[in-house]
Amino acid sequence: MTPADLAELLRGTAAKVLAERGIDTSVLPAELTVERPRNPEHGDYASNIAMRIGKRAGVNPRELAGWLAEALTATDGIATADVAGPGFLNIRLDASAQGAILTSVLAAGAEFGTATTLTGTTINLEFVSANPTGPIHLGGTRWAAVGDALGRILVSQGAAVTREYYFNDHGGQIDRFAESLIAAAKNEPTPDKGYAGSYISEIAAAVVAQHPEALEAPPAEQHEIFRATGVDLMFAHIKKTLHEFGTDFDVYTNESSMFESGSVERAVEELKTKGTLYEAEGAWWLRTTDFGDDKDRVVIKSDGTSAYVAGDIAYFLDKRARGADLCIYMLGADHHGYIGRLKAIASATGDDPASVEVLIGQMVNLVRGGVTVKMSKRAGTVITLDDLVEAIGVDAARYALVRSSVNTSIDIDLALWTKQNDENPVLYVQYAHARLRSIARNAADLGIGAADPNFALLDSEHEGELIKTIGEYPRVVASAANLREPHRIARYLEELAGTYHRFYAACRILPIGDEEPNELHTARLALCDATRQVLANGLTLLGVSAPEQM
């Protein structure tokens, strides 16, 4: 009996108990959940349902909990049901009912933890979206890990997800990038507010290699050659780096396409027609304050050029036109203003602001010996994704970046994430998976399988705790999807690995010496198979490998 099964049983039991006493069953919520109590002595699961509905049902919560406990105790699979405090219901399953969790895992395999909650929902998930003016820095690297993991998690719950990268190949930053390349090609100093670092010299040399005539071209033509070719080369590097990091995108959209296709012009005319654009001081403004933004936004400047928000409007409309029910933007720590702005844009276009979600990721620091590492060998001014992977590897980098809530800044301690022991969180989880694979290989060598296990034999404390922890996995994944918090899965995997290691220390899994294999060995081996499957499923959602051996 999984936690979901128990919750369904509890709701059905409550409906029956209320109906038998002539109480309107509409007081019951559509869905119930059961929780694992912090103190295992209180039972396997607990519910506050009697306290939630007692007043509406016109019954003292403790009395109602007593009715429920009596009915549950008479149900197959329930060992005990007791009332605590003002009306808490503590439930303990019998061993065979707990074993049904393992049956579910082994039957579902890689699909265990998936759901259909988001089936029919199309989500556009935009993340990283770093400008092609340099390698991806640590902030973008955080989104490369978290965004990719979130996409996997949303898909696991049934959503159709388009992973999208929006890059700025239009505007002042790109002009400064081109001028920096030209200066490097001519061995001149970096322009004011330009870009430095060895990568600039590398790209400049590559541009000249492709276009030997570039340095002799007229200034405007020269600028365009270095701009277009430099952006292509830089973005090719970004895509390659992300791919090697395990992060790929379904769609790459460049900002200039919004202008070249006429999307910006059409969006502006549409908003003028709606009356949400007004003219003042020679410019055209969007009435975003009518929709919760802190100030109105300039869309067309007084000189007739488009402000950055013009592209944002066209891009939002483009996403919706492509069928996105929900547009999730994953932005950096300095983009808080975009939350109100993007929702206001949705409202101003006549759309539902709930179709926009903005997630803000806080800063990431790389720490060595307690001191923040501030300089990159290649980029010159910032630490990059390449630097992080070189220092600790892809798996450790992804796990370190996903493991904490994006609402908090994180320090990645190089000493911790390069340790080859269980102090390193990712190795702690991966080692559990590798140990379980080793057990399976040893069992195969001994000719022992896990067929037809008698899970009723798994009645020890450590076995029960491991089974209950496994049973929590679907709910953890659902929460990670609903709250957009992949770190919940990482923390859960560490809990599962710890629970497994304690089980391994307390319970002998395979026979030793001349001992003949028995039903307990088979049941424990099946428990190990289920544990390994859940670890593998969770690591896959995070984009981290599940090693066969270590």
Coordinates of C-alpha atoms in Angstrom, one line a residue:
M1 CA 0.0 0.0 0.0
T2 CA 1.6 3.2 -1.2
P3 CA 1.0 6.5 0.6
A4 CA -1.4 7.4 -2.3
D5 CA -3.2 4.1 -1.8
L6 CA -3.5 4.8 1.9
A7 CA -4.8 8.3 1.4
E8 CA -7.4 7.0 -1.0
L9 CA -8.4 4.3 1.5
L10 CA -8.6 6.9 4.3
R11 CA -10.9 9.1 2.2
G12 CA -13.1 6.1 1.3
T13 CA -13.3 5.0 5.0
A14 CA -14.1 8.6 6.1
A15 CA -16.9 8.8 3.5
K16 CA -18.4 5.5 4.7
V17 CA -18.1 6.5 8.4
L18 CA -19.8 9.9 7.9
A19 CA -22.5 8.4 5.7
E20 CA -23.3 5.7 8.3
R21 CA -23.9 8.5 10.9
G22 CA -26.0 10.7 8.6
I23 CA -23.3 13.3 8.1
D24 CA -22.9 15.1 4.7
T25 CA -19.8 13.6 3.0
S26 CA -19.3 16.9 1.1
V27 CA -17.3 18.1 4.1
L28 CA -14.4 15.9 2.8
P29 CA -11.8 17.5 0.6
A30 CA -11.4 16.1 -2.9
E31 CA -8.0 14.7 -2.1
L32 CA -6.4 13.6 1.1
T33 CA -2.7 13.2 1.9
V34 CA -1.0 11.2 4.7
E35 CA 2.3 12.2 6.2
R36 CA 5.1 10.3 7.8
P37 CA 5.3 11.4 11.4
R38 CA 8.6 12.8 12.6
N39 CA 8.7 10.2 15.4
P40 CA 8.5 6.7 14.0
E41 CA 7.0 5.5 17.3
H42 CA 3.8 7.3 16.4
G43 CA 3.3 5.0 13.4
D44 CA 4.0 4.7 9.7
Y45 CA 1.7 7.5 8.6
A46 CA -0.4 10.2 10.2
S47 CA -3.4 12.3 9.2
N48 CA -5.1 15.4 10.6
I49 CA -8.3 14.8 8.6
A50 CA -10.5 14.6 11.7
M51 CA -9.3 18.0 12.8
R52 CA -9.7 19.5 9.3
I53 CA -13.4 18.5 8.9
G54 CA -14.6 18.0 12.5
K55 CA -16.1 21.5 12.9
R56 CA -17.8 21.4 9.5
A57 CA -19.1 17.9 10.3
G58 CA -20.4 19.1 13.6
V59 CA -18.3 16.4 15.5
N60 CA -15.6 16.7 18.0
P61 CA -12.4 16.0 16.1
R62 CA -11.1 13.5 18.6
E63 CA -14.4 11.6 18.5
L64 CA -14.3 11.6 14.7
A65 CA -10.7 10.3 14.7
G66 CA -11.8 7.5 17.0
W67 CA -14.6 6.4 14.6
L68 CA -12.0 6.4 11.7
A69 CA -9.4 4.5 13.8
E70 CA -12.0 1.8 14.6
A71 CA -13.0 1.4 10.9
L72 CA -9.4 1.4 9.6
T73 CA -8.3 -1.2 12.1
A74 CA -10.8 -3.6 10.7
T75 CA -9.4 -3.1 7.2
D76 CA -6.9 -5.4 5.5
G77 CA -3.4 -4.1 5.4
I78 CA -3.8 -1.8 8.5
A79 CA -2.0 -3.2 11.6
T80 CA -3.1 -0.4 14.0
A81 CA -4.8 2.9 13.9
D82 CA -4.7 5.1 17.0
V83 CA -5.9 8.6 18.1
A84 CA -3.4 11.1 19.5
G85 CA -3.8 14.6 20.9
P86 CA -6.8 16.6 19.8
G87 CA -7.6 14.3 16.9
F88 CA -4.5 13.2 15.0
L89 CA -4.8 9.7 13.4
N90 CA -1.7 7.5 13.6
I91 CA -1.7 4.5 11.3
R92 CA 0.7 1.6 11.1
L93 CA 0.6 -0.8 8.1
D94 CA 1.2 -4.5 8.3
A95 CA 4.4 -5.8 6.6
S96 CA 2.5 -7.2 3.6
A97 CA 0.8 -3.9 2.9
Q98 CA 4.1 -2.1 3.0
G99 CA 5.5 -4.6 0.6
A100 CA 2.9 -3.5 -2.0
I101 CA 5.1 -0.3 -2.4
L102 CA 7.9 -2.5 -3.6
T103 CA 5.7 -4.4 -6.0
S104 CA 4.7 -1.0 -7.5
V105 CA 8.3 0.1 -7.9
L106 CA 9.4 -3.2 -9.5
A107 CA 6.5 -3.3 -11.8
A108 CA 6.8 0.3 -12.9
G109 CA 10.6 0.4 -13.2
A110 CA 11.8 3.6 -14.8
E111 CA 8.2 4.9 -14.8
F112 CA 7.9 4.8 -11.0
G113 CA 7.2 8.4 -9.9
T114 CA 5.7 9.5 -13.1
A115 CA 2.1 10.9 -13.2
T116 CA -0.5 12.3 -15.5
T117 CA -1.2 15.4 -13.4
L118 CA 0.1 17.8 -16.1
T119 CA -1.1 15.8 -19.1
G120 CA -2.5 18.2 -21.7
T121 CA -0.5 21.2 -20.4
T122 CA 2.1 22.7 -22.8
I123 CA 4.9 24.5 -21.1
N124 CA 7.5 26.8 -22.7
L125 CA 10.5 26.7 -20.3
E126 CA 13.1 29.3 -21.1
F127 CA 16.3 29.2 -19.2
V128 CA 20.0 30.1 -19.4
S129 CA 19.5 32.6 -22.3
A130 CA 22.9 34.1 -21.8
N131 CA 24.0 36.7 -24.3
P132 CA 26.5 35.4 -26.9
T133 CA 29.2 37.8 -25.7
G134 CA 31.2 35.3 -23.6
P135 CA 31.2 31.9 -22.0
I136 CA 28.4 31.0 -19.7
H137 CA 29.1 32.3 -16.2
L138 CA 28.2 30.6 -12.9
G139 CA 24.7 32.2 -12.7
G140 CA 23.8 30.8 -16.1
T141 CA 25.4 27.5 -15.1
R142 CA 23.0 27.3 -12.2
W143 CA 20.0 27.6 -14.6
A144 CA 21.6 25.1 -17.0
A145 CA 21.4 22.5 -14.2
V146 CA 18.2 23.5 -12.5
G147 CA 16.3 24.4 -15.7
D148 CA 17.2 21.1 -17.3
A149 CA 16.2 19.2 -14.2
L150 CA 12.9 21.1 -13.9
G151 CA 12.1 20.3 -17.6
R152 CA 12.7 16.6 -16.9
I153 CA 10.5 16.7 -13.8
L154 CA 7.6 18.5 -15.5
V155 CA 7.7 15.9 -18.3
S156 CA 7.6 13.1 -15.7
Q157 CA 4.3 14.5 -14.6
G158 CA 2.8 14.5 -18.1
A159 CA 3.6 18.0 -19.3
A160 CA 4.7 18.7 -22.9
V161 CA 7.8 20.9 -22.4
T162 CA 9.6 23.0 -24.9
R163 CA 13.1 23.9 -23.6
E164 CA 14.0 27.2 -25.1
Y165 CA 17.1 29.4 -25.3
Y166 CA 16.6 33.1 -26.2
F167 CA 19.7 34.9 -27.1
N168 CA 20.3 38.6 -27.6
D169 CA 22.1 39.1 -31.0
H170 CA 20.7 42.7 -31.2
G171 CA 21.7 45.9 -29.4
G172 CA 24.5 47.6 -27.6
Q173 CA 26.0 44.6 -25.9
I174 CA 26.5 42.9 -29.2
D175 CA 28.0 46.1 -30.7
R176 CA 30.5 46.3 -27.8
F177 CA 31.3 42.6 -28.3
A178 CA 32.1 43.2 -32.0
E179 CA 34.2 46.2 -31.3
S180 CA 36.1 44.1 -28.7
L181 CA 36.8 41.5 -31.3
I182 CA 38.0 44.1 -33.8
A183 CA 40.4 45.6 -31.2
A184 CA 41.8 42.2 -30.3
A185 CA 42.3 41.3 -34.0
K186 CA 44.2 44.6 -34.4
N187 CA 46.2 44.1 -31.1
E188 CA 44.6 47.3 -29.8
P189 CA 43.4 47.9 -26.2
T190 CA 39.9 46.7 -25.2
P191 CA 37.4 49.4 -25.8
D192 CA 35.6 51.1 -22.9
K193 CA 33.0 48.8 -21.5
G194 CA 34.2 46.1 -23.9
Y195 CA 34.9 42.5 -23.3
A196 CA 38.2 41.0 -22.3
G197 CA 39.7 37.6 -21.7
S198 CA 41.6 35.1 -23.9
Y199 CA 38.3 33.9 -25.5
I200 CA 38.0 37.3 -27.2
S201 CA 41.4 36.9 -28.8
E202 CA 40.6 33.3 -29.8
I203 CA 37.3 34.3 -31.5
A204 CA 38.9 37.3 -33.1
A205 CA 41.5 35.1 -34.7
A206 CA 38.9 32.6 -35.8
V207 CA 36.9 35.5 -37.5
V208 CA 40.0 36.6 -39.4
A209 CA 40.7 33.1 -40.4
Q210 CA 37.3 32.8 -41.9
H211 CA 37.3 36.3 -43.4
P212 CA 40.9 37.3 -44.2
E213 CA 39.6 40.5 -45.8
A214 CA 37.8 41.7 -42.7
L215 CA 40.5 43.9 -41.3
E216 CA 40.8 45.8 -44.6
A217 CA 37.0 46.3 -45.0
P218 CA 35.3 49.6 -44.5
P219 CA 34.3 50.2 -40.8
A220 CA 30.6 49.4 -41.2
E221 CA 31.3 46.2 -43.1
Q222 CA 34.1 45.3 -40.8
H223 CA 31.8 45.7 -37.8
E224 CA 29.1 43.5 -39.4
I225 CA 31.6 40.7 -40.2
F226 CA 33.0 40.6 -36.7
R227 CA 29.5 40.9 -35.2
A228 CA 27.8 38.2 -37.2
T229 CA 30.7 35.7 -37.3
G230 CA 31.7 36.4 -33.7
V231 CA 28.2 35.8 -32.4
D232 CA 28.0 32.6 -34.4
L233 CA 31.3 31.3 -33.1
M234 CA 30.5 32.3 -29.5
F235 CA 27.1 30.7 -29.6
A236 CA 28.5 27.6 -31.1
H237 CA 30.8 27.4 -28.1
I238 CA 27.9 28.0 -25.7
K239 CA 25.9 25.2 -27.3
K240 CA 28.8 22.8 -27.2
T241 CA 29.5 23.6 -23.6
L242 CA 25.9 23.1 -22.6
H243 CA 25.6 19.8 -24.5
E244 CA 28.7 18.5 -22.7
F245 CA 27.1 19.5 -19.5
G246 CA 24.0 17.4 -20.4
T247 CA 21.7 20.4 -21.2
D248 CA 20.2 20.7 -24.6
F249 CA 17.3 22.8 -26.0
D250 CA 14.5 22.2 -28.3
V251 CA 14.3 25.7 -29.7
Y252 CA 16.9 28.5 -30.0
T253 CA 15.3 31.9 -30.7
N254 CA 17.4 35.0 -31.4
E255 CA 16.1 38.4 -30.5
S256 CA 16.8 39.9 -33.9
S257 CA 14.2 37.5 -35.4
M258 CA 11.5 39.3 -33.5
F259 CA 12.3 42.4 -35.4
E260 CA 13.2 40.9 -38.8
S261 CA 10.0 38.9 -38.9
G262 CA 7.9 42.0 -38.2
S263 CA 6.7 40.5 -34.9
V264 CA 7.6 43.6 -32.9
E265 CA 5.9 45.9 -35.3
R266 CA 2.7 43.8 -35.3
A267 CA 2.7 43.6 -31.5
V268 CA 3.1 47.4 -31.2
E269 CA 0.2 48.0 -33.6
E270 CA -2.0 45.5 -31.8
L271 CA -1.4 47.2 -28.5
K272 CA -2.1 50.7 -30.0
T273 CA -5.4 49.3 -31.2
K274 CA -6.2 47.9 -27.7
G275 CA -5.4 51.3 -26.2
T276 CA -2.7 49.9 -23.8
L277 CA 0.0 51.9 -25.6
Y278 CA 0.0 55.7 -25.2
E279 CA 2.2 58.5 -26.6
A280 CA 4.1 60.8 -24.2
E281 CA 7.3 62.9 -24.5
G282 CA 7.6 61.7 -28.1
A283 CA 7.8 58.0 -27.1
W284 CA 5.2 55.2 -26.9
W285 CA 4.6 53.7 -23.5
L286 CA 2.9 50.5 -22.3
R287 CA 0.4 51.0 -19.5
T288 CA 1.9 48.3 -17.3
T289 CA 1.0 50.1 -14.1
D290 CA -2.6 49.3 -14.9
F291 CA -1.6 45.7 -14.5
G292 CA 0.5 45.7 -11.4
D293 CA 3.9 46.8 -12.7
D294 CA 5.8 49.5 -10.7
K295 CA 6.0 51.9 -13.6
D296 CA 4.9 52.2 -17.2
R297 CA 7.5 51.0 -19.8
V298 CA 8.8 52.7 -22.9
V299 CA 8.2 50.5 -25.9
I300 CA 9.2 52.8 -28.7
K301 CA 11.8 55.5 -27.8
S302 CA 11.5 59.1 -28.9
D303 CA 14.1 58.5 -31.6
G304 CA 11.9 55.8 -33.1
T305 CA 14.0 52.8 -32.0
S306 CA 12.5 49.9 -30.1
A307 CA 13.2 49.5 -26.4
Y308 CA 14.1 46.1 -25.0
V309 CA 10.6 45.6 -23.7
A310 CA 9.3 45.7 -27.3
G311 CA 11.1 42.4 -28.0
D312 CA 9.7 41.0 -24.7
I313 CA 6.1 41.7 -25.9
A314 CA 6.6 40.1 -29.3
Y315 CA 8.4 37.1 -27.8
F316 CA 5.6 36.4 -25.3
L317 CA 3.0 36.6 -28.0
D318 CA 5.2 34.3 -30.2
K319 CA 5.4 31.7 -27.4
R320 CA 1.6 31.8 -26.9
A321 CA 1.0 31.6 -30.7
R322 CA 3.2 28.4 -30.7
G323 CA 0.8 26.8 -28.2
A324 CA 2.4 27.4 -24.8
D325 CA -0.3 27.2 -22.1
L326 CA 2.3 28.4 -19.5
C327 CA 5.5 30.4 -20.1
I328 CA 8.1 29.9 -17.4
Y329 CA 11.1 32.3 -17.5
M330 CA 14.1 31.4 -15.4
L331 CA 16.1 34.6 -14.8
G332 CA 19.1 35.8 -12.8
A333 CA 19.3 37.5 -9.4
D334 CA 19.2 41.0 -10.9
H335 CA 15.9 40.5 -12.8
H336 CA 13.3 40.8 -10.0
G337 CA 11.7 43.7 -11.9
Y338 CA 10.8 41.3 -14.7
I339 CA 8.3 39.5 -12.6
G340 CA 5.8 42.3 -12.6
R341 CA 6.8 43.4 -16.1
L342 CA 6.2 40.1 -17.8
K343 CA 2.9 39.5 -16.0
A344 CA 1.8 43.0 -16.9
I345 CA 2.8 42.4 -20.6
A346 CA 0.5 39.3 -20.6
S347 CA -2.4 41.3 -19.1
A348 CA -1.8 44.3 -21.5
T349 CA -2.1 41.9 -24.5
G350 CA -5.4 40.7 -23.1
D351 CA -3.9 37.4 -21.8
D352 CA -4.1 35.8 -18.4
P353 CA -1.1 36.8 -16.2
A354 CA -1.2 33.3 -14.8
S355 CA 0.2 32.2 -18.1
V356 CA 3.5 33.7 -17.0
E357 CA 5.8 32.4 -14.3
V358 CA 9.1 34.0 -13.4
L359 CA 11.7 32.1 -11.3
I360 CA 14.6 34.1 -10.0
G361 CA 17.9 32.3 -9.3
Q362 CA 20.3 33.7 -6.7
M363 CA 24.1 34.0 -7.0
V364 CA 26.6 31.2 -7.0
N365 CA 30.1 31.4 -5.7
L366 CA 33.0 29.1 -6.2
V367 CA 35.0 28.7 -3.0
R368 CA 38.6 27.3 -2.5
G369 CA 40.1 27.2 1.0
G370 CA 37.3 29.4 2.3
V371 CA 38.0 32.1 -0.2
T372 CA 35.8 33.0 -3.1
V373 CA 37.4 32.3 -6.5
K374 CA 36.8 35.4 -8.6
M375 CA 38.8 35.1 -11.8
S376 CA 38.5 32.7 -14.8
K377 CA 41.6 31.7 -16.7
R378 CA 39.7 32.0 -20.0
A379 CA 37.0 34.6 -19.4
G380 CA 39.1 36.9 -17.4
T381 CA 36.4 38.4 -15.2
V382 CA 34.0 35.7 -14.2
I383 CA 33.9 32.0 -13.3
T384 CA 32.4 30.0 -16.1
L385 CA 30.6 26.7 -16.6
D386 CA 33.8 25.4 -18.2
D387 CA 35.8 26.4 -15.1
L388 CA 33.3 24.6 -12.8
V389 CA 33.3 21.4 -14.8
E390 CA 37.0 21.4 -15.0
A391 CA 37.3 21.7 -11.2
I392 CA 34.7 19.1 -10.0
G393 CA 33.3 17.3 -13.0
V394 CA 29.8 17.3 -14.7
D395 CA 27.9 15.1 -12.1
A396 CA 29.2 17.0 -9.1
A397 CA 28.6 20.4 -10.8
R398 CA 25.0 19.5 -11.7
Y399 CA 24.2 18.1 -8.3
A400 CA 25.8 21.0 -6.5
L401 CA 23.8 23.5 -8.4
V402 CA 20.5 21.6 -8.1
R403 CA 20.8 20.6 -4.5
S404 CA 19.8 24.0 -3.0
S405 CA 16.7 26.1 -3.5
V406 CA 17.3 28.7 -6.2
N407 CA 15.9 31.3 -3.8
T408 CA 19.2 31.1 -1.8
S409 CA 22.8 31.9 -2.8
I410 CA 25.2 29.0 -2.7
D411 CA 28.9 28.5 -2.2
I412 CA 30.3 25.6 -4.1
D413 CA 33.3 24.4 -2.0
L414 CA 35.8 22.8 -4.3
A415 CA 37.3 20.8 -1.4
L416 CA 33.9 19.2 -0.6
W417 CA 32.8 18.4 -4.2
T418 CA 36.1 16.8 -5.1
K419 CA 36.3 14.5 -2.1
Q420 CA 36.1 10.8 -2.9
N421 CA 34.1 9.8 0.1
D422 CA 30.6 10.0 1.6
E423 CA 31.1 13.6 2.7
N424 CA 30.6 14.5 -1.0
P425 CA 26.8 14.5 -1.4
V426 CA 26.7 13.3 -5.0
L427 CA 29.1 10.5 -4.3
Y428 CA 27.1 9.5 -1.3
V429 CA 24.0 9.0 -3.5
Q430 CA 25.9 7.4 -6.4
Y431 CA 27.8 5.1 -4.1
A432 CA 24.5 3.7 -2.8
H433 CA 23.4 3.0 -6.4
A434 CA 26.8 1.4 -7.2
R435 CA 26.7 -0.8 -4.1
L436 CA 23.2 -2.0 -5.0
R437 CA 24.4 -2.9 -8.5
S438 CA 27.2 -4.9 -6.9
I439 CA 24.8 -6.8 -4.7
A440 CA 22.7 -7.7 -7.7
R441 CA 25.8 -8.9 -9.5
N442 CA 26.8 -11.0 -6.5
A443 CA 23.3 -12.4 -6.2
A444 CA 23.4 -13.4 -9.9
D445 CA 26.8 -15.2 -9.3
L446 CA 25.2 -17.1 -6.5
G447 CA 22.2 -18.0 -8.7
I448 CA 19.8 -16.0 -6.4
G449 CA 16.9 -14.1 -7.9
A450 CA 14.3 -11.8 -6.5
A451 CA 11.3 -13.6 -8.1
D452 CA 8.1 -14.0 -6.0
P453 CA 9.4 -12.3 -2.9
N454 CA 7.5 -12.7 0.4
F455 CA 7.4 -9.0 1.5
A456 CA 5.6 -9.9 4.7
L457 CA 9.0 -11.1 6.0
L458 CA 10.4 -7.5 5.8
D459 CA 9.1 -6.6 9.3
S460 CA 12.2 -5.1 10.9
E461 CA 12.6 -1.4 11.8
H462 CA 15.3 -0.8 9.1
E463 CA 13.4 -2.6 6.4
G464 CA 10.2 -0.7 7.3
E465 CA 12.0 2.6 7.2
L466 CA 13.5 1.9 3.8
I467 CA 10.2 0.8 2.3
K468 CA 8.4 3.9 3.6
T469 CA 11.1 6.2 2.3
I470 CA 10.8 4.5 -1.1
G471 CA 7.1 5.1 -1.0
E472 CA 7.6 8.8 -0.6
Y473 CA 9.3 9.2 -4.0
P474 CA 6.2 9.9 -6.2
R475 CA 5.0 12.6 -3.8
V476 CA 8.5 14.2 -3.7
V477 CA 8.5 14.4 -7.5
A478 CA 5.0 15.8 -7.7
S479 CA 6.0 18.5 -5.1
A480 CA 9.2 19.3 -7.1
A481 CA 7.0 19.8 -10.2
N482 CA 4.3 21.8 -8.5
L483 CA 6.6 24.1 -6.6
R484 CA 9.3 24.2 -9.4
E485 CA 11.9 23.0 -6.9
P486 CA 14.2 20.3 -8.2
H487 CA 16.3 20.5 -5.0
R488 CA 13.6 18.5 -3.3
I489 CA 14.6 15.4 -5.3
A490 CA 18.3 15.8 -4.5
R491 CA 17.6 16.1 -0.7
Y492 CA 15.2 13.1 -0.9
L493 CA 17.9 11.0 -2.7
E494 CA 20.3 11.7 0.1
E495 CA 17.7 10.6 2.6
L496 CA 17.0 7.5 0.7
A497 CA 20.7 6.7 0.4
G498 CA 21.2 7.2 4.1
T499 CA 18.2 5.0 5.0
Y500 CA 19.6 2.3 2.6
H501 CA 23.1 2.5 4.1
R502 CA 21.6 2.0 7.6
F503 CA 19.6 -0.9 6.4
Y504 CA 22.7 -2.4 4.7
A505 CA 24.6 -2.2 8.0
A506 CA 21.8 -3.8 10.0
C507 CA 20.4 -6.5 7.7
R508 CA 22.3 -9.2 5.8
I509 CA 21.1 -9.4 2.3
L510 CA 22.9 -12.4 0.8
P511 CA 23.8 -15.8 2.4
I512 CA 27.4 -16.3 3.6
G513 CA 29.5 -19.4 3.7
D514 CA 27.4 -22.6 3.3
E515 CA 24.2 -20.9 4.2
E516 CA 21.4 -21.8 1.8
P517 CA 19.4 -19.0 0.2
N518 CA 16.0 -18.5 1.8
E519 CA 12.9 -16.4 1.4
L520 CA 14.2 -13.6 3.5
H521 CA 17.3 -13.3 1.2
T522 CA 14.9 -13.1 -1.7
A523 CA 12.7 -10.5 -0.1
R524 CA 15.7 -8.3 0.9
L525 CA 17.2 -8.6 -2.6
A526 CA 13.9 -7.4 -4.1
L527 CA 13.9 -4.5 -1.6
C528 CA 17.4 -3.7 -2.8
D529 CA 16.3 -3.8 -6.5
A530 CA 13.4 -1.4 -5.7
T531 CA 15.8 1.0 -3.8
R532 CA 18.3 1.0 -6.7
Q533 CA 15.4 1.7 -9.2
V534 CA 14.3 4.8 -7.2
L535 CA 17.8 6.1 -6.9
A536 CA 18.3 5.7 -10.6
N537 CA 15.0 7.4 -11.4
G538 CA 15.8 10.4 -9.2
L539 CA 19.3 10.8 -10.5
T540 CA 18.0 10.7 -14.1
L541 CA 15.6 13.5 -13.3
L542 CA 18.5 15.6 -12.1
G543 CA 20.6 14.7 -15.1
V544 CA 23.2 13.0 -13.0
S545 CA 24.6 9.5 -13.8
A546 CA 23.8 6.4 -11.8
P547 CA 27.1 4.5 -11.9
E548 CA 27.2 0.7 -12.1
Q549 CA 30.4 0.6 -10.0
M550 CA 32.7 3.0 -8.2

